[in-house]
GROMACS .gro file of C-alpha atoms in nm:
model
  296
    1MET     CA    1  -5.828   4.310   8.451
    2ALA     CA    2  -5.584   4.088   8.640
    3SER     CA    3  -5.517   4.173   9.002
    4LEU     CA    4  -5.179   4.298   9.121
    5LYS     CA    5  -5.112   3.963   9.287
    6ASP     CA    6  -5.180   3.775   8.962
    7LEU     CA    7  -4.951   4.009   8.770
    8ARG     CA    8  -4.672   3.966   9.025
    9SER     CA    9  -4.708   3.588   9.000
   10ARG     CA   10  -4.695   3.596   8.622
   11ILE     CA   11  -4.388   3.819   8.619
   12ALA     CA   12  -4.209   3.589   8.865
   13SER     CA   13  -4.306   3.285   8.656
   14VAL     CA   14  -4.179   3.437   8.332
   15LYS     CA   15  -3.854   3.543   8.500
   16SER     CA   16  -3.800   3.185   8.615
   17THR     CA   17  -3.867   3.061   8.262
   18ARG     CA   18  -3.620   3.314   8.122
   19LYS     CA   19  -3.350   3.186   8.357
   20ILE     CA   20  -3.409   2.831   8.230
   21THR     CA   21  -3.407   2.923   7.861
   22SER     CA   22  -3.097   3.137   7.908
   23ALA     CA   23  -2.916   2.849   8.078
   24MET     CA   24  -3.023   2.606   7.802
   25LYS     CA   25  -2.896   2.850   7.541
   26MET     CA   26  -2.552   2.865   7.704
   27VAL     CA   27  -2.535   2.485   7.737
   28ALA     CA   28  -2.632   2.440   7.370
   29ALA     CA   29  -2.376   2.700   7.263
   30SER     CA   30  -2.100   2.520   7.453
   31LYS     CA   31  -2.193   2.186   7.295
   32LEU     CA   32  -2.237   2.337   6.949
   33ARG     CA   33  -1.870   2.428   6.901
   34ARG     CA   34  -1.751   2.076   6.972
   35ALA     CA   35  -2.025   1.916   6.761
   36GLN     CA   36  -1.961   2.158   6.474
   37ASP     CA   37  -1.588   2.085   6.477
   38ALA     CA   38  -1.657   1.710   6.473
   39ALA     CA   39  -1.902   1.736   6.184
   40GLU     CA   40  -1.671   1.954   5.974
   41ALA     CA   41  -1.373   1.728   6.046
   42ALA     CA   42  -1.563   1.420   5.926
   43ARG     CA   43  -1.678   1.570   5.595
   44PRO     CA   44  -1.350   1.547   5.398
   45TYR     CA   45  -1.302   1.179   5.483
   46ALA     CA   46  -1.659   1.088   5.387
   47GLU     CA   47  -1.640   1.293   5.066
   48ARG     CA   48  -1.307   1.144   4.957
   49MET     CA   49  -1.429   0.793   5.030
   50GLY     CA   50  -1.740   0.861   4.824
   51THR     CA   51  -1.525   0.995   4.540
   52MET     CA   52  -1.300   0.690   4.539
   53LEU     CA   53  -1.592   0.449   4.560
   54GLY     CA   54  -1.757   0.637   4.275
   55ARG     CA   55  -1.450   0.579   4.056
   56LEU     CA   56  -1.436   0.213   4.150
   57ALA     CA   57  -1.809   0.169   4.091
   58THR     CA   58  -1.775   0.325   3.746
   59ALA     CA   59  -1.488   0.091   3.663
   60VAL     CA   60  -1.676  -0.216   3.779
   61GLY     CA   61  -2.007  -0.107   3.630
   62SER     CA   62  -2.267  -0.382   3.618
   63ASN     CA   63  -2.022  -0.672   3.609
   64GLU     CA   64  -2.142  -1.004   3.741
   65GLY     CA   65  -1.878  -0.990   4.014
   66ALA     CA   66  -1.995  -0.653   4.147
   67PRO     CA   67  -2.073  -0.654   4.523
   68LYS     CA   68  -2.436  -0.667   4.625
   69LEU     CA   69  -2.409  -0.330   4.800
   70LEU     CA   70  -2.323  -0.178   4.461
   71ALA     CA   71  -2.530  -0.382   4.220
   72GLY     CA   72  -2.838  -0.395   4.444
   73THR     CA   73  -3.092  -0.674   4.459
   74GLY     CA   74  -3.234  -0.604   4.117
   75LYS     CA   75  -3.565  -0.500   4.271
   76ASN     CA   76  -3.718  -0.180   4.405
   77ASP     CA   77  -4.003  -0.314   4.614
   78VAL     CA   78  -3.895  -0.270   4.979
   79HIS     CA   79  -3.748   0.056   5.106
   80LEU     CA   80  -3.574   0.111   5.440
   81LEU     CA   81  -3.579   0.466   5.579
   82VAL     CA   82  -3.329   0.553   5.852
   83VAL     CA   83  -3.448   0.869   6.029
   84PHE     CA   84  -3.211   1.069   6.251
   85THR     CA   85  -3.375   1.299   6.506
   86ALA     CA   86  -3.304   1.413   6.862
   87ASP     CA   87  -3.397   1.250   7.192
   88ARG     CA   88  -3.520   1.583   7.330
   89GLY     CA   89  -3.732   1.871   7.208
   90LEU     CA   90  -3.707   2.247   7.260
   91CYS     CA   91  -3.501   2.284   6.943
   92GLY     CA   92  -3.736   2.467   6.709
   93GLY     CA   93  -3.832   2.288   6.390
   94PHE     CA   94  -3.532   2.054   6.395
   95ASN     CA   95  -3.726   1.734   6.460
   96ALA     CA   96  -4.037   1.838   6.269
   97SER     CA   97  -3.849   1.901   5.943
   98ILE     CA   98  -3.695   1.552   5.938
   99VAL     CA   99  -4.016   1.379   6.039
  100LYS     CA  100  -4.202   1.571   5.769
  101ALA     CA  101  -3.950   1.467   5.501
  102ALA     CA  102  -3.953   1.102   5.611
  103ARG     CA  103  -4.333   1.092   5.631
  104ALA     CA  104  -4.367   1.242   5.284
  105LYS     CA  105  -4.124   0.985   5.141
  106ALA     CA  106  -4.300   0.697   5.316
  107LEU     CA  107  -4.643   0.807   5.195
  108ALA     CA  108  -4.513   0.852   4.840
  109LEU     CA  109  -4.362   0.503   4.840
  110LYS     CA  110  -4.678   0.350   4.979
  111GLY     CA  111  -4.875   0.532   4.712
  112GLU     CA  112  -4.659   0.355   4.453
  113GLY     CA  113  -4.732   0.018   4.611
  114LYS     CA  114  -4.392  -0.018   4.778
  115THR     CA  115  -4.324  -0.168   5.120
  116VAL     CA  116  -4.172   0.071   5.373
  117LYS     CA  117  -3.960  -0.015   5.678
  118ILE     CA  118  -3.824   0.246   5.918
  119ILE     CA  119  -3.532   0.264   6.162
  120CYS     CA  120  -3.563   0.555   6.406
  121VAL     CA  121  -3.245   0.698   6.560
  122GLY     CA  122  -3.369   0.939   6.825
  123ARG     CA  123  -3.674   0.928   7.049
  124LYS     CA  124  -3.858   1.224   6.893
  125GLY     CA  125  -3.865   1.065   6.549
  126SER     CA  126  -3.991   0.739   6.691
  127ASP     CA  127  -4.265   0.911   6.893
  128ALA     CA  128  -4.384   1.109   6.591
  129LEU     CA  129  -4.375   0.830   6.334
  130LYS     CA  130  -4.516   0.547   6.544
  131ARG     CA  131  -4.862   0.704   6.537
  132GLU     CA  132  -4.889   0.655   6.162
  133PHE     CA  133  -4.617   0.400   6.083
  134GLY     CA  134  -4.592   0.201   6.405
  135ASP     CA  135  -4.610  -0.132   6.223
  136ASN     CA  136  -4.334  -0.024   5.983
  137ILE     CA  137  -4.072   0.059   6.248
  138VAL     CA  138  -3.824  -0.230   6.272
  139ALA     CA  139  -3.572  -0.078   6.515
  140ARG     CA  140  -3.532   0.216   6.751
  141TYR     CA  141  -3.216   0.370   6.894
  142THR     CA  142  -3.207   0.631   7.171
  143GLY     CA  143  -2.935   0.783   7.384
  144ILE     CA  144  -2.689   0.782   7.093
  145GLU     CA  145  -2.509   1.099   7.198
  146GLY     CA  146  -2.310   1.060   7.517
  147LYS     CA  147  -2.149   1.321   7.739
  148LYS     CA  148  -1.851   1.345   7.503
  149GLY     CA  149  -2.058   1.359   7.185
  150ILE     CA  150  -2.119   1.104   6.910
  151ASP     CA  151  -1.903   0.793   6.918
  152PHE     CA  152  -1.825   0.582   6.610
  153SER     CA  153  -1.934   0.268   6.796
  154SER     CA  154  -2.290   0.404   6.801
  155ALA     CA  155  -2.280   0.448   6.424
  156THR     CA  156  -2.138   0.098   6.387
  157GLU     CA  157  -2.431  -0.043   6.583
  158VAL     CA  158  -2.682   0.117   6.347
  159ALA     CA  159  -2.475   0.025   6.039
  160ASP     CA  160  -2.450  -0.339   6.148
  161LYS     CA  161  -2.828  -0.351   6.183
  162VAL     CA  162  -2.878  -0.204   5.835
  163LEU     CA  163  -2.626  -0.443   5.678
  164ALA     CA  164  -2.777  -0.741   5.859
  165LEU     CA  165  -3.123  -0.656   5.727
  166TYR     CA  166  -2.982  -0.617   5.377
  167ASP     CA  167  -2.799  -0.950   5.390
  168GLU     CA  168  -3.122  -1.116   5.501
  169GLY     CA  169  -3.303  -0.966   5.201
  170GLU     CA  170  -3.531  -0.750   5.417
  171PHE     CA  171  -3.511  -0.445   5.186
  172ASP     CA  172  -3.390  -0.336   4.844
  173VAL     CA  173  -3.313   0.035   4.889
  174CYS     CA  174  -3.200   0.224   5.200
  175THR     CA  175  -3.227   0.602   5.240
  176ILE     CA  176  -3.112   0.806   5.538
  177PHE     CA  177  -3.278   1.130   5.651
  178TYR     CA  178  -3.088   1.383   5.860
  179ASN     CA  179  -3.034   1.756   5.907
  180LYS     CA  180  -2.715   1.882   5.746
  181PHE     CA  181  -2.549   2.154   5.950
  182VAL     CA  182  -2.500   2.486   5.771
  183SER     CA  183  -2.493   2.734   6.058
  184ALA     CA  184  -2.643   2.782   6.401
  185ILE     CA  185  -2.959   2.921   6.243
  186SER     CA  186  -2.970   2.708   5.929
  187GLN     CA  187  -3.006   2.331   5.894
  188VAL     CA  188  -3.103   2.155   5.573
  189ALA     CA  189  -3.318   1.842   5.579
  190THR     CA  190  -3.127   1.593   5.362
  191ALA     CA  191  -3.221   1.257   5.210
  192GLN     CA  192  -2.929   1.040   5.094
  193GLN     CA  193  -2.948   0.697   4.931
  194LEU     CA  194  -2.719   0.464   5.121
  195ILE     CA  195  -2.785   0.123   4.962
  196PRO     CA  196  -2.724   0.043   4.684
  197PHE     CA  197  -2.429   0.281   4.661
  198ALA     CA  198  -2.510   0.578   4.439
  199GLY     CA  199  -2.199   0.787   4.384
  200GLU     CA  200  -2.149   1.082   4.156
  201GLU     CA  201  -2.047   1.023   3.800
  202VAL     CA  202  -1.674   1.028   3.741
  203ASP     CA  203  -1.710   1.288   3.469
  204GLU     CA  204  -1.885   1.523   3.711
  205GLN     CA  205  -1.616   1.469   3.971
  206GLU     CA  206  -1.337   1.533   3.724
  207GLU     CA  207  -1.510   1.845   3.601
  208ALA     CA  208  -1.541   1.972   3.958
  209THR     CA  209  -1.184   1.891   4.059
  210GLY     CA  210  -1.014   1.942   3.724
  211SER     CA  211  -0.851   1.600   3.756
  212SER     CA  212  -0.833   1.338   3.482
  213ALA     CA  213  -0.579   1.104   3.642
  214VAL     CA  214  -0.594   0.732   3.577
  215TYR     CA  215  -0.579   0.505   3.881
  216GLU     CA  216  -0.472   0.143   3.905
  217TYR     CA  217  -0.598  -0.054   4.202
  218GLU     CA  218  -0.442  -0.351   4.373
  219PRO     CA  219  -0.611  -0.588   4.447
  220SER     CA  220  -0.899  -0.583   4.201
  221GLU     CA  221  -1.175  -0.322   4.206
  222GLU     CA  222  -1.426  -0.589   4.310
  223ALA     CA  223  -1.218  -0.692   4.611
  224ILE     CA  224  -1.168  -0.332   4.723
  225LEU     CA  225  -1.537  -0.254   4.686
  226ALA     CA  226  -1.634  -0.566   4.881
  227ASP     CA  227  -1.427  -0.435   5.174
  228LEU     CA  228  -1.497  -0.062   5.150
  229LEU     CA  229  -1.869  -0.058   5.074
  230PRO     CA  230  -1.975  -0.199   5.415
  231ARG     CA  231  -1.728   0.039   5.579
  232ASN     CA  232  -1.876   0.326   5.380
  233VAL     CA  233  -2.219   0.252   5.526
  234GLY     CA  234  -2.080   0.306   5.875
  235VAL     CA  235  -1.891   0.619   5.769
  236GLN     CA  236  -2.199   0.778   5.608
  237ILE     CA  237  -2.417   0.694   5.910
  238PHE     CA  238  -2.151   0.836   6.142
  239GLY     CA  239  -2.136   1.153   5.932
  240ALA     CA  240  -2.516   1.182   5.940
  241MET     CA  241  -2.510   1.148   6.320
  242LEU     CA  242  -2.246   1.420   6.353
  243GLU     CA  243  -2.436   1.653   6.120
  244SER     CA  244  -2.759   1.585   6.307
  245SER     CA  245  -2.594   1.647   6.645
  246ALA     CA  246  -2.446   1.980   6.535
  247SER     CA  247  -2.779   2.081   6.379
  248GLU     CA  248  -2.966   1.991   6.697
  249HIS     CA  249  -2.743   2.205   6.920
  250GLY     CA  250  -2.754   2.493   6.673
  251ALA     CA  251  -3.133   2.475   6.648
  252ARG     CA  252  -3.169   2.454   7.027
  253MET     CA  253  -2.937   2.749   7.083
  254SER     CA  254  -3.133   2.958   6.835
  255ALA     CA  255  -3.470   2.849   6.979
  256MET     CA  256  -3.365   2.921   7.337
  257ASP     CA  257  -3.225   3.260   7.235
  258ASN     CA  258  -3.560   3.350   7.080
  259ALA     CA  259  -3.743   3.219   7.387
  260THR     CA  260  -3.522   3.428   7.617
  261ARG     CA  261  -3.587   3.740   7.410
  262ASN     CA  262  -3.962   3.674   7.407
  263ALA     CA  263  -3.961   3.622   7.783
  264GLY     CA  264  -3.787   3.957   7.828
  265ASP     CA  265  -4.046   4.129   7.609
  266MET     CA  266  -4.327   3.965   7.805
  267ILE     CA  267  -4.175   4.076   8.135
  268ASP     CA  268  -4.158   4.434   8.005
  269ARG     CA  269  -4.525   4.427   7.899
  270LEU     CA  270  -4.638   4.272   8.226
  271SER     CA  271  -4.432   4.524   8.426
  272ILE     CA  272  -4.595   4.814   8.243
  273GLU     CA  273  -4.939   4.663   8.303
  274TYR     CA  274  -4.855   4.606   8.670
  275ASN     CA  275  -4.733   4.963   8.718
  276ARG     CA  276  -5.043   5.106   8.551
  277SER     CA  277  -5.275   4.890   8.761
  278ARG     CA  278  -5.087   4.984   9.078
  279GLN     CA  279  -5.101   5.352   8.987
  280ALA     CA  280  -5.474   5.328   8.918
  281GLN     CA  281  -5.532   5.153   9.251
  282ILE     CA  282  -5.334   5.420   9.440
  283THR     CA  283  -5.526   5.695   9.261
  284ASN     CA  284  -5.860   5.537   9.355
  285GLU     CA  285  -5.755   5.509   9.718
  286LEU     CA  286  -5.651   5.876   9.724
  287ILE     CA  287  -5.984   5.978   9.572
  288GLU     CA  288  -6.170   5.777   9.837
  289ILE     CA  289  -5.965   5.939  10.117
  290ILE     CA  290  -6.017   6.291   9.982
  291SER     CA  291  -6.389   6.230   9.930
  292GLY     CA  292  -6.422   6.099  10.283
  293ALA     CA  293  -6.237   6.397  10.424
  294GLU     CA  294  -6.459   6.641  10.237
  295ALA     CA  295  -6.771   6.464  10.357
  296LEU     CA  296  -6.668   6.529  10.717
   0.00000   0.00000   0.00000
């Protein structure tokens, strides 16, 4: 049985830990609202751009003049995986879920004889993947989120790197992995093909929206796609960063709330054990005093 001094030390240690986790929970909660608003505000723009590009892509089809970002390279040999994680831990299974999805995809592609290249956005993803895929990581980005949140310039930096690799013929297909924010306690690991552009079918979009309007574009569809497809890469990466940031703060808030509750339960158990040990020690001392008095 632990001594009273050891129990007092453990109780003090757990109380200090509870103060830290409680403070981290409040900080995450304050950041979550701003990150959630930013992620939700970016969704309509990204969705409408995807819808319009889907219509244009359907109109252009597989024409010889179709942009490379739409038509692809004609091969499926080299895959680029862009993995979005956090720079810090203590956020539950947030980082592990994305790393697990990216690792499974990489192993599946390697099993098919494909070449895999990885861009890690976030230190935790890089640290986890470099053990097994260190030679496959071509770029790492950390410190993406500043004091005021995610900035579009950070997304542009990653997008420019992806586009530069594609122009140099370094890969054929690019897929991004990120956590899509649902709520503070729910984040969905999502894989989205970025290059070549894979939009929804027009028929499915019209069925969902109830719209069958015919659009005429000026200039030509090819010219519009050539301008918008590179911009769409940056928009989708920016959206993934915002979703990942909101998911990270939500996961951290939930994890720190659970840690604070567990610390409180542990303090209660240790306090009961301390009181029982102290009561037993006092009882033994009284018995010794009474026995000594009777012996006299």
